[in-house]
Short mmCIF file of C-alpha atoms and ligand atoms in Angstrom, two decimals:
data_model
loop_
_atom_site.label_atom_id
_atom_site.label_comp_id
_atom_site.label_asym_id
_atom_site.label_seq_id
_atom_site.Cartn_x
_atom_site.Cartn_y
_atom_site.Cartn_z
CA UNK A 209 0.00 0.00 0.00
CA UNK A 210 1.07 3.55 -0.72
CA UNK A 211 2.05 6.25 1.71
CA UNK A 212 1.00 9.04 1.74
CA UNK A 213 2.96 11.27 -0.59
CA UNK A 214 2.27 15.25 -0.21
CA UNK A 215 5.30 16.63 -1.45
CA UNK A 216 5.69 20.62 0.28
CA UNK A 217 5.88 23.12 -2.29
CA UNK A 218 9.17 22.88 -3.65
CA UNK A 219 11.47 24.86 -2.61
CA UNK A 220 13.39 27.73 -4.31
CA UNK A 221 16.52 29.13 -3.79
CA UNK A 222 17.50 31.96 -6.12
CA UNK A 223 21.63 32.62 -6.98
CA UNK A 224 22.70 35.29 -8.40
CA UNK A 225 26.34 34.77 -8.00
CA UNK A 226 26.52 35.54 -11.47
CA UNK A 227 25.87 39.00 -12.14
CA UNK A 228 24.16 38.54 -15.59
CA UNK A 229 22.46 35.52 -14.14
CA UNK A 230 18.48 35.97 -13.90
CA UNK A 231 16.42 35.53 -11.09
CA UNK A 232 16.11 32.22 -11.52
CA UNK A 233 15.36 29.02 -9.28
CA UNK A 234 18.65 27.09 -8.70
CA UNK A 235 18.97 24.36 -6.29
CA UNK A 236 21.64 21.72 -5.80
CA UNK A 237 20.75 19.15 -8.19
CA UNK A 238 20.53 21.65 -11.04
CA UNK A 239 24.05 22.77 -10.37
CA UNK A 240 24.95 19.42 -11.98
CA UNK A 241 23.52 19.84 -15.48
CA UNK A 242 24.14 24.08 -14.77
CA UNK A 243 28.24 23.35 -14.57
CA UNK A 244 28.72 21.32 -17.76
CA UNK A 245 26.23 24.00 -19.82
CA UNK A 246 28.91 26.63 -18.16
CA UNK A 247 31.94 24.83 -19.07
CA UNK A 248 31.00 24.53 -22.59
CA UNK A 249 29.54 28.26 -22.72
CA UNK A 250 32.89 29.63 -21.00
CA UNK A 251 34.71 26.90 -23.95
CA UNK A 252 32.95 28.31 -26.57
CA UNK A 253 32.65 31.57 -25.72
CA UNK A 254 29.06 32.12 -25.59
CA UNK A 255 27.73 35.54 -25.74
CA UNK A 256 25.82 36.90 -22.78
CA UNK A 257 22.76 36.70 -24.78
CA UNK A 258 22.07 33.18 -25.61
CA UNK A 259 23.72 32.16 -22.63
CA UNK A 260 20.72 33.92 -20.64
CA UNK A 261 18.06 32.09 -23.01
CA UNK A 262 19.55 28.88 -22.52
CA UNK A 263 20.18 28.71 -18.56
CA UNK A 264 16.90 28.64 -17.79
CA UNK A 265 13.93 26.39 -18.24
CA UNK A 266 11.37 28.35 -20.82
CA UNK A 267 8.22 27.33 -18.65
CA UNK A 268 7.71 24.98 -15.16
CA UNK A 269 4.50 23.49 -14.62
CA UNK A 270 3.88 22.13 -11.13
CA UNK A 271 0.46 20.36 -10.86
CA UNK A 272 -1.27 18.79 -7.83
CA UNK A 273 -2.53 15.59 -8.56
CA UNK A 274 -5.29 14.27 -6.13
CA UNK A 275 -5.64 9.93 -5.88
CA UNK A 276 -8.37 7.75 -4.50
CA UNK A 277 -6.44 4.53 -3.68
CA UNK A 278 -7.65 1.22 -3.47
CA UNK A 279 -7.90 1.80 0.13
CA UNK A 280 -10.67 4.30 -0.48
CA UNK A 281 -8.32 6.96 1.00
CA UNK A 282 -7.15 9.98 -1.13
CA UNK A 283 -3.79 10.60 -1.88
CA UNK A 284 -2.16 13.88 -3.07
CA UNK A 285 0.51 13.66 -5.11
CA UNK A 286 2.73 16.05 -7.24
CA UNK A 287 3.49 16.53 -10.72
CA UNK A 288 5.92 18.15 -12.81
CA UNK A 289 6.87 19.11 -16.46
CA UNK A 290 9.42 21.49 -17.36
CA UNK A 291 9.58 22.52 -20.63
CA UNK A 292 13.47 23.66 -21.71
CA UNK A 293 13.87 25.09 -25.02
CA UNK A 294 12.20 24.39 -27.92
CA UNK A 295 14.01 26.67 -30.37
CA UNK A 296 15.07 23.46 -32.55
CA UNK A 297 11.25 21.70 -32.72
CA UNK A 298 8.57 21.01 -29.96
CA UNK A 299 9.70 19.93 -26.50
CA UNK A 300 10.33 16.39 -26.16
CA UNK A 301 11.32 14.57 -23.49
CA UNK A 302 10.22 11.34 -20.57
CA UNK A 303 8.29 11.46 -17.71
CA UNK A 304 9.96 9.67 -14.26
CA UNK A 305 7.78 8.21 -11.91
CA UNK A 306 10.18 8.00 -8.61
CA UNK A 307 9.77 8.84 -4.61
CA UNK A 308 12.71 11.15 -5.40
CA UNK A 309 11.46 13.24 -8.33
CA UNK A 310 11.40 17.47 -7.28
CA UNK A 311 11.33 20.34 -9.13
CA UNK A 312 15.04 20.87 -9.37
CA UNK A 313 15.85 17.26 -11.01
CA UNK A 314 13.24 17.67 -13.49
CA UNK A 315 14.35 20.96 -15.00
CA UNK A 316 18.02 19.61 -14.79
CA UNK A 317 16.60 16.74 -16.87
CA UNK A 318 14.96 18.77 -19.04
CA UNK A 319 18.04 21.13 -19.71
CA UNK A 320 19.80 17.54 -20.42
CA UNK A 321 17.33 16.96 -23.45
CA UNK A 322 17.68 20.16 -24.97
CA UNK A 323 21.42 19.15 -25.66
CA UNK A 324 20.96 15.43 -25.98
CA UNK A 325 18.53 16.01 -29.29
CA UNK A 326 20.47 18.84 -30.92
CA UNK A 327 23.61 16.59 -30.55
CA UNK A 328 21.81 13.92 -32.40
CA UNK A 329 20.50 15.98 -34.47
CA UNK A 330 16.43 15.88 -34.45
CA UNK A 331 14.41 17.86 -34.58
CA UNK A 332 13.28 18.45 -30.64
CA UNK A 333 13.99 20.89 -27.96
CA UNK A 334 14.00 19.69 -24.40
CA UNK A 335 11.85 19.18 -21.72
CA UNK A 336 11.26 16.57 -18.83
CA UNK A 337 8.92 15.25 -16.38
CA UNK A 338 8.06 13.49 -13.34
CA UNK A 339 5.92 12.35 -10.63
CA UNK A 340 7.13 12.24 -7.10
CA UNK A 341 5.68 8.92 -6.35
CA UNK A 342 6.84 5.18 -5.25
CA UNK A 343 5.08 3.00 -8.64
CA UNK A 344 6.73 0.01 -7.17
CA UNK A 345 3.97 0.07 -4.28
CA UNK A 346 1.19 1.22 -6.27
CA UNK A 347 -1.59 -0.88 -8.04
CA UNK A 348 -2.58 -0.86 -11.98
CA UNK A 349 -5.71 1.02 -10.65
CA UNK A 350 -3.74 3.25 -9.43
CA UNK A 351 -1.00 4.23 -11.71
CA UNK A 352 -3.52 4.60 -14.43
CA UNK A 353 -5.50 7.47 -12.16
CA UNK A 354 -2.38 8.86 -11.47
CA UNK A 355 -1.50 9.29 -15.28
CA UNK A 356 -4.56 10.35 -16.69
CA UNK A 357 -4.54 12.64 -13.68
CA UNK A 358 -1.30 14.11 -14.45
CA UNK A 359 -2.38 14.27 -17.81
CA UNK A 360 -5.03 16.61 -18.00
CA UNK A 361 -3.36 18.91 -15.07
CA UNK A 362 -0.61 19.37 -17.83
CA UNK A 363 -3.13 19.36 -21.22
CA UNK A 364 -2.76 22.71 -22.04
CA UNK A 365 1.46 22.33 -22.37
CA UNK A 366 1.12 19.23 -24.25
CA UNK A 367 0.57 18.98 -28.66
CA UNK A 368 1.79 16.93 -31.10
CA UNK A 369 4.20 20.34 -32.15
CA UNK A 370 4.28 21.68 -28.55
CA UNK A 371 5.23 18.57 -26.14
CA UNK A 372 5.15 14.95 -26.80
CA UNK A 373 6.23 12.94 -23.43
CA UNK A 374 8.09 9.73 -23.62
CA UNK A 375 8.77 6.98 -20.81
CA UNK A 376 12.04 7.49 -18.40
CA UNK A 377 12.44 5.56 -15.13
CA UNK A 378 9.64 4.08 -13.66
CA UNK A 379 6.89 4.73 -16.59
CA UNK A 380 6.72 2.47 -19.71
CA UNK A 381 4.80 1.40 -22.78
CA UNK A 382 1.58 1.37 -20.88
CA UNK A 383 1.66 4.67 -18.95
CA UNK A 384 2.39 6.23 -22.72
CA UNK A 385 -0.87 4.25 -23.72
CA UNK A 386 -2.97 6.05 -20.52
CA UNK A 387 -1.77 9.17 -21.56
CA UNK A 388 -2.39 8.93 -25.53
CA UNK A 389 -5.63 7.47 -24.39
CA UNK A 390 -6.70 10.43 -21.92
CA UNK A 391 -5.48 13.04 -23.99
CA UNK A 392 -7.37 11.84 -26.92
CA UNK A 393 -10.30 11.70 -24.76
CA UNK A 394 -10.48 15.34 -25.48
CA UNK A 395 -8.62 16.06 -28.54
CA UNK A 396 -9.42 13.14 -30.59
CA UNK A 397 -7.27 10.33 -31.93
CA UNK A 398 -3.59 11.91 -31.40
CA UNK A 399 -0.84 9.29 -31.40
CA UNK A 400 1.93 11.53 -31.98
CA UNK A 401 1.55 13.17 -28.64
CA UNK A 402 3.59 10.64 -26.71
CA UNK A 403 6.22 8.29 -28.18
CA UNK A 404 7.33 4.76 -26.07
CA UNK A 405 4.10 3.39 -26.65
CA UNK A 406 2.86 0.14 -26.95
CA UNK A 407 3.76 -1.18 -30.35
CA UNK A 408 0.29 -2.02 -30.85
CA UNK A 409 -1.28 1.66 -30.52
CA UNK A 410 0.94 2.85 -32.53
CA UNK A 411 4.46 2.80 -31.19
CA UNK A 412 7.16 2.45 -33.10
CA UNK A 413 9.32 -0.86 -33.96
CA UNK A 414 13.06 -1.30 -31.92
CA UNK A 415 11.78 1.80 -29.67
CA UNK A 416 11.75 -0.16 -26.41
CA UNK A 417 15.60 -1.29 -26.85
CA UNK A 418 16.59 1.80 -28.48
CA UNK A 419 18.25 3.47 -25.71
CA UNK A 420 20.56 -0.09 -24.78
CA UNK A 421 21.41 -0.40 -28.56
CA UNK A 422 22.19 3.21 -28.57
CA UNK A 423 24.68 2.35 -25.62
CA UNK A 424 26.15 -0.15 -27.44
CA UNK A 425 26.52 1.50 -29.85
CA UNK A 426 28.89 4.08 -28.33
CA UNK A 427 30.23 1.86 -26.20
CA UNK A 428 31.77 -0.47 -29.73
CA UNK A 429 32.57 2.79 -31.41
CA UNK A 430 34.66 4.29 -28.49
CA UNK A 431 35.96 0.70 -27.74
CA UNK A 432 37.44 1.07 -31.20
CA UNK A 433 38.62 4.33 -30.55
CA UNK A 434 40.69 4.10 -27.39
CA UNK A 435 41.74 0.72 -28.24
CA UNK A 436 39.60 -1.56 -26.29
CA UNK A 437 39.36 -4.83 -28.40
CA UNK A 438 35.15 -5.33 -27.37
CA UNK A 439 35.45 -9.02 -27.74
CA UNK A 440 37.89 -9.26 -25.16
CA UNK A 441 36.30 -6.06 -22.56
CA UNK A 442 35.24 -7.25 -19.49
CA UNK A 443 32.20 -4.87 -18.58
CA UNK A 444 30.32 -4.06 -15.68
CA UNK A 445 26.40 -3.04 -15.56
CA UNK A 446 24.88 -0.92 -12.81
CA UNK A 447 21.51 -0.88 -13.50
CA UNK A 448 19.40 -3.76 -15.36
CA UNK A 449 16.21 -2.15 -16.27
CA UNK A 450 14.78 -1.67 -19.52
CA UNK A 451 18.01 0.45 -20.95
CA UNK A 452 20.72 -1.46 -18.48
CA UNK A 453 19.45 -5.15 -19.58
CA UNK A 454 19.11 -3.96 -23.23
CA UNK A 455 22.23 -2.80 -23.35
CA UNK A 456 24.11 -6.05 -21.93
CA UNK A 457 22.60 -8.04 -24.32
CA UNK A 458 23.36 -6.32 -27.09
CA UNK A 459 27.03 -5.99 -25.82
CA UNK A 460 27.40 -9.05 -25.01
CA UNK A 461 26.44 -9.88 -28.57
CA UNK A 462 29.32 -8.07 -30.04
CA UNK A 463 31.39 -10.87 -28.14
CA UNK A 464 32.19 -9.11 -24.35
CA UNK A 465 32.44 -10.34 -21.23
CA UNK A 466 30.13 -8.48 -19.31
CA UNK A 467 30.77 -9.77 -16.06
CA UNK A 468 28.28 -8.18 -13.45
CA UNK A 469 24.89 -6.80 -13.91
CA UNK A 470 22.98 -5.27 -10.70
CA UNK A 471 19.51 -3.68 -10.04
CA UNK A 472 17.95 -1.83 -6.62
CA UNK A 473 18.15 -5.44 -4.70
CA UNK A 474 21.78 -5.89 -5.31
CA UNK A 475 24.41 -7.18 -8.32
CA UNK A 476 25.42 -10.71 -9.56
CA UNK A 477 29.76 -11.58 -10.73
CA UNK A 478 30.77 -14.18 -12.91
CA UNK A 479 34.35 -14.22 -13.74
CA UNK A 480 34.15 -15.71 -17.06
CA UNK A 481 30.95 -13.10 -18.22
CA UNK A 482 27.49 -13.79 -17.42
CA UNK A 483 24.88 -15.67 -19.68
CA UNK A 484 22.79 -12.81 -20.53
CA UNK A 485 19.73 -14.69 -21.46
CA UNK A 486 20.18 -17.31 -18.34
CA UNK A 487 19.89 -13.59 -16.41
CA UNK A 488 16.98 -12.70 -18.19
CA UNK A 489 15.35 -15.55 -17.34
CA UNK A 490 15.80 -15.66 -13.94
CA UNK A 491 14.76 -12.05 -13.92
CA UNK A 492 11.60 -12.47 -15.57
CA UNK A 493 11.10 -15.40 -13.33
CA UNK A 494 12.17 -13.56 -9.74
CA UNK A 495 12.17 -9.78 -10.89
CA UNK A 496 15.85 -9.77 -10.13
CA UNK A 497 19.01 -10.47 -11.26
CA UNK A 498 19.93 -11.30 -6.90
CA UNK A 499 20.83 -14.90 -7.22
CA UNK A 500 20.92 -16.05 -10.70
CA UNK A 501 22.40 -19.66 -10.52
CA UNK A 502 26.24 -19.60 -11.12
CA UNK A 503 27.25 -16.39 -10.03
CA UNK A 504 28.46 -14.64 -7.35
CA UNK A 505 26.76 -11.89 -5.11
CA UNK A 506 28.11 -8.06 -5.52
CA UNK A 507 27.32 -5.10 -4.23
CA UNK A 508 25.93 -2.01 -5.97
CA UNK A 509 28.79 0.22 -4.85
CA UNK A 510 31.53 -2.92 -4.99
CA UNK A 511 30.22 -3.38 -9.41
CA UNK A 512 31.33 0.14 -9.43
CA UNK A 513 35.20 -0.69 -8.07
CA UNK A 514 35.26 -3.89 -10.23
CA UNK A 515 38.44 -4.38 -12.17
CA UNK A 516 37.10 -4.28 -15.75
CA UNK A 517 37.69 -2.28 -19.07
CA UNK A 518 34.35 -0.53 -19.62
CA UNK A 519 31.85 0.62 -16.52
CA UNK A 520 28.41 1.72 -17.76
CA UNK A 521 26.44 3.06 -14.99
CA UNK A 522 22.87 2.45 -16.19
CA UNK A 523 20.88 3.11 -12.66
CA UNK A 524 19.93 6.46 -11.13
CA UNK A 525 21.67 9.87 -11.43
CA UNK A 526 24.41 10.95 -8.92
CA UNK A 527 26.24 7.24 -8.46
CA UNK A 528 29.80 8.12 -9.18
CA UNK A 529 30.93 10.70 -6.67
CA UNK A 530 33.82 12.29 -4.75
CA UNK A 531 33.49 9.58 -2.50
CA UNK A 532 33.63 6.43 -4.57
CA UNK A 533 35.63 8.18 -7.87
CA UNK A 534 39.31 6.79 -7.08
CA UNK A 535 37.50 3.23 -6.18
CA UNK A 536 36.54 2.99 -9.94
CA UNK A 537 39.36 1.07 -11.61
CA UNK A 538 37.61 0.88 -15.50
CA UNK A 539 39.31 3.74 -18.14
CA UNK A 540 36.20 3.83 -20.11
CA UNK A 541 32.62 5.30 -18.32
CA UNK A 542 29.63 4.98 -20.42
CA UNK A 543 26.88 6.91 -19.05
CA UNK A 544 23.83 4.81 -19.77
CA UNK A 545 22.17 6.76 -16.93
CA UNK A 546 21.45 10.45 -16.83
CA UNK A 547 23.58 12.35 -14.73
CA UNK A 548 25.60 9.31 -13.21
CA UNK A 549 28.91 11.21 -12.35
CA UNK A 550 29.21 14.25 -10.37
CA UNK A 551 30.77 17.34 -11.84
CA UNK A 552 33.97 17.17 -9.31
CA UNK A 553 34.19 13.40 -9.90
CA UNK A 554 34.11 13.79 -13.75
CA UNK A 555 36.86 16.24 -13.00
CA UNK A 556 38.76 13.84 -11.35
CA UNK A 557 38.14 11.28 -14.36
CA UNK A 558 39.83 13.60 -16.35
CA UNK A 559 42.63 14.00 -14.62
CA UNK A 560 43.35 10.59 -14.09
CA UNK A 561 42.56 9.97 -17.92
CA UNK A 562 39.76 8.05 -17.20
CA UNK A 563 37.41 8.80 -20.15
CA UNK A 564 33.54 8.75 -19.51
CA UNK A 565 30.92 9.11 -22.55
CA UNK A 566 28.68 11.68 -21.44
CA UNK A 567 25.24 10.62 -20.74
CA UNK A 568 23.94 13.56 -24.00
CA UNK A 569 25.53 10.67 -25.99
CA UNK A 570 25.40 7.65 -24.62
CA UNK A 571 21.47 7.55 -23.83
CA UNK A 572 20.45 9.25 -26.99
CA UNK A 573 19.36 6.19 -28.58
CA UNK A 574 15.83 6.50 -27.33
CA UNK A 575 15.12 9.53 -27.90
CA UNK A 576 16.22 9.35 -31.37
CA UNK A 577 14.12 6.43 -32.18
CA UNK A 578 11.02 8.37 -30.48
CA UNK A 579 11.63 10.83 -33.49
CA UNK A 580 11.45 8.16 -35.92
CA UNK A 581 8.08 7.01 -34.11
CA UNK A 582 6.91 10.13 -33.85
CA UNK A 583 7.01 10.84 -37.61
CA UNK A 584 5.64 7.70 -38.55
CA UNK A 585 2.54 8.39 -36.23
CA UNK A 586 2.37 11.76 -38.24
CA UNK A 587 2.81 9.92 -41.44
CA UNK A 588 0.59 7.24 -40.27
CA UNK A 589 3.35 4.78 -42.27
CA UNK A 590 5.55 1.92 -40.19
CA UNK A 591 8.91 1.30 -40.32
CA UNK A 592 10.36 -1.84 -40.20
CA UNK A 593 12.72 -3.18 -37.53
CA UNK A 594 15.66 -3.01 -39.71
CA UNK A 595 15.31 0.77 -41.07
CA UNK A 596 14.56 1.67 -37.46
CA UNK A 597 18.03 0.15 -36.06
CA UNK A 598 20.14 1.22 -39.45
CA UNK A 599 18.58 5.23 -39.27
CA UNK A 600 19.33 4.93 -35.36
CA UNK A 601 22.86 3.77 -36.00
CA UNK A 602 23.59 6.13 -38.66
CA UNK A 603 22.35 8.98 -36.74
CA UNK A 604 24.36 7.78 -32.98
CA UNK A 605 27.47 7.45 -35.17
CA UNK A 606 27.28 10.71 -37.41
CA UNK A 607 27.09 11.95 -33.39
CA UNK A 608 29.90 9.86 -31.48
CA UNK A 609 31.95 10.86 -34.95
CA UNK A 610 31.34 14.39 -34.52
CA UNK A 611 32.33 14.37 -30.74
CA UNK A 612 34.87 12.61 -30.88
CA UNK A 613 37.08 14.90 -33.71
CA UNK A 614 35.91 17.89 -31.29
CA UNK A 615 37.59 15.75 -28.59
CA UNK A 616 40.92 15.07 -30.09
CA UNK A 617 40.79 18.16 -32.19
CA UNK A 618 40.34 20.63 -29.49
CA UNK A 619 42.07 18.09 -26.75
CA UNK A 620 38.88 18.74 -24.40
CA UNK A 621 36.85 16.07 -22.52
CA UNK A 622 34.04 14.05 -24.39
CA UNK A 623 31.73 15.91 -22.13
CA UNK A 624 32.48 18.95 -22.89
CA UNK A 625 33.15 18.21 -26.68
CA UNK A 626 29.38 16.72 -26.56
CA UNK A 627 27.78 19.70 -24.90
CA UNK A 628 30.13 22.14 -27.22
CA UNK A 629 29.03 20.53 -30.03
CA UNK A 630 24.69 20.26 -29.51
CA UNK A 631 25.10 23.85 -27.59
CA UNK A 632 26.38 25.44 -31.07
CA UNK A 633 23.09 24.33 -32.90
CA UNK A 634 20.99 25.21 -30.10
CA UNK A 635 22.32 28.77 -29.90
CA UNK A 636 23.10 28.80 -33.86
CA UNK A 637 19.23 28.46 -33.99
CA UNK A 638 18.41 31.09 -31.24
CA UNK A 639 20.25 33.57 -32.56
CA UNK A 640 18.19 32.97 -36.13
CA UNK A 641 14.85 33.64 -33.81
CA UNK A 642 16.11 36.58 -31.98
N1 LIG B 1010 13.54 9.41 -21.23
C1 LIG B 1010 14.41 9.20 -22.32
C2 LIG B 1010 15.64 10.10 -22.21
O1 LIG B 1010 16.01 10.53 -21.13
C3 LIG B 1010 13.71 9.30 -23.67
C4 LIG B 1010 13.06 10.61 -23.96
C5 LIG B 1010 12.21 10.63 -25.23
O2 LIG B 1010 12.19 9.65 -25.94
O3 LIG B 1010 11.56 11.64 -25.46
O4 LIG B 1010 16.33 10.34 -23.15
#
């Protein structure tokens, strides 16, 4: 049964520690996703201008969303969508379900898609939102009132060339379905105003492993790049949800070892790589990977220190800290996650010459194939699997290549290569507007 969850109204700190900086909302969270847009603005010397369009979220909507449980009680829960820039096409971005969603994450997450589609080049601003809720203790009953709830609080912000949602953590194909459904309720049949949905109602082919095969993607093209032979990596997983377990079979396809895999109840080892499909199984059989037969137990934060060529954090934001940094013994980070390394301990990556794919990159896979489902909902024409995985790899290539020159050529970090390089067409395009 669900707690109650009244979340206080969020709280805002303003910081203008920056004398051009607006009067805007700033808390700690955002300072993440804030640092790496300043790095690349100070890099690329960004005039005062843009830089004050693109700091801050365009619009914040923060909607109450009122429950009857099963219990017969009613529940009061809070919703957000922040809508980041949409000077390169409508807002697009996922909507997290989690008992740590605020304010301040969401609009860092949104800030995180402006930059993520520009670098991969569709045509989407940014935007992000999220529920501050616990789905893993609430019923089908009520997760769909909670949705359609949520829904029409944030109608008026939504349109197939305004804002068209996606799943992130906690949501999936069938939250996308409540929502097309419950929009369309009162604007008629609209499936282009969410993408991630059920293949069935519209959704698009390859779009529910997009993000992993994105990841593997990267992670085979920077393998080749830093000279990692991928048939011989040994590669850890934190995280084995939808993108996480996607990811390590797809990777483990190309021939790697991966050799532990965790989720929220805890990790699994196996020296000589896991058998991804034995994992599966025993997932879909348990709903975890704790305890598939011949392995060994591990730790979330012990995965993290394994020795292995390639880590790809995969989990929650904000697991590779000061704290834990000079534990993590892998030269090659794939973010998988959003947010997964601090700002100080990506600095500290870099000094050691650690070198971490920035999550803008590494992630982008699913958000590039919720363009392609997006225009075939507007097209009302399908795609088949294999023109949705060769446009996806063409496009996450096109964008590791680009990064990656800007990274040697200009002897800079990936991050700040990646954000250097989407930040140029977001501004190029701003400056057209203005
Ligand atoms: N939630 C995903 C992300 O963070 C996908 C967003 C989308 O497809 O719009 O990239």
């Amino acid at each position: 049964m669900s707690t109650a969850t009244i979340a206080p109204s969020p709280s805002v700190t303003v910081d203008n520690s920056c004398s051009d900086r607006p009067s805007a909302p700033y808390t700690n969270f955002n300072q993440i996703t804030h640092e790496q847009f300043q790095q690349a603005a100070d890099h690329m010397k960004l005039e005062r201008e843009i830089q004050l369009l693109l700091r801050t979220p365009y619009r914040e909507l923060i909607v109450q969303i009122p429950v009857r449980m099963d219990n017969g009680r009613l529940e009061l829960f809070y919703g957000y969508r922040v809508q980041h820039n949409a000077v390169r096409g409508p807002y697009k971005g996922g909507i997290r379900y989690h008992h740590e969603v605020d304010l301040n994450e969401v609009r860092s997450l949104a800030a995180l898609m402006t930059w993520k589609t520009a670098l991969v080049d569709v045509p989407f601003g940014g935007a992000k939102g999220g529920i501050t809720c616990d789905p893993t203790n609430m019923s089908r009953n009520e997760l769909q009132s909670l949705t359609r709830g949520f829904t029409q609080k944030i109608d008026m912000g939504l349109g197939i060339y305004r804002d068209i949602p996606a799943p992130d953590v906690g949501t999936n194909a069938q939250v996308m379905a409540w929502i097309m459904d419950e929009y369309g309720k009162k604007h008629g049949y609209t499936p282009a105003i969410v993408t991630g949905k059920p293949v069935n109602l519209g959704g698009s082919l390859g779009r529910d492993q997009a993000t992993g095969r994105g990841v593997m993607i990267v992670t085979r093209e920077a393998c080749k790049a830093f000279g990692v032979d991928i048939k011989n990596a040994r590669i850890a997983i934190q995280g084995f949800g939808n993108v996480g377990s996607w990811a390590a079979r797809l990777i483990s396809n190309l021939g790697a070892k991966i050799v532990a895999v965790s989720d929220v109840k805890g990790g699994i080892f196996a020296e000589k790589g896991l058998d991804i499909d034995k994992v599966l199984t025993h997932v879909a059989s348990t709903g975890s990977v704790v305890d598939a037969p011949g392995t060994q137990p591990v730790s979330n934060e012990e995965l993290l220190m394994l020795d292995v060529d390639v880590l790809i954090p995969a989990a929650l934001g904000g697991s590779i800290t000061d704290k834990n940094v000079d534990d993590v013994k892998a030269k090659l980070i794939i973010e998988a996650a959003n947010s997964p390394v601090t700002p100080s301990a990506d600095a500290r990556f870099l000094s050691r010459g650690v070198r971490v794919v920035p999550d803008i990159l590494a992630n982008a896979g699913g958000v590039t194939v919720s363009y392609f489902e997006w225009v075939q909902n507007l097209q009302q024409f399908r795609w088949d699997l294999d023109k949705v995985n060769h446009e996806l790899e063409q496009r996450m290539i096109s964008a590791w290549n680009a990064v990656h020159f800007r990274h040697t050529n200009e002897n800079i970090s990936l991050r700040l290569a990646a954000y250097t390089e989407a930040m140029m067409k977001v501004a190029e395009a701003s400056r057209q507007r203005f």
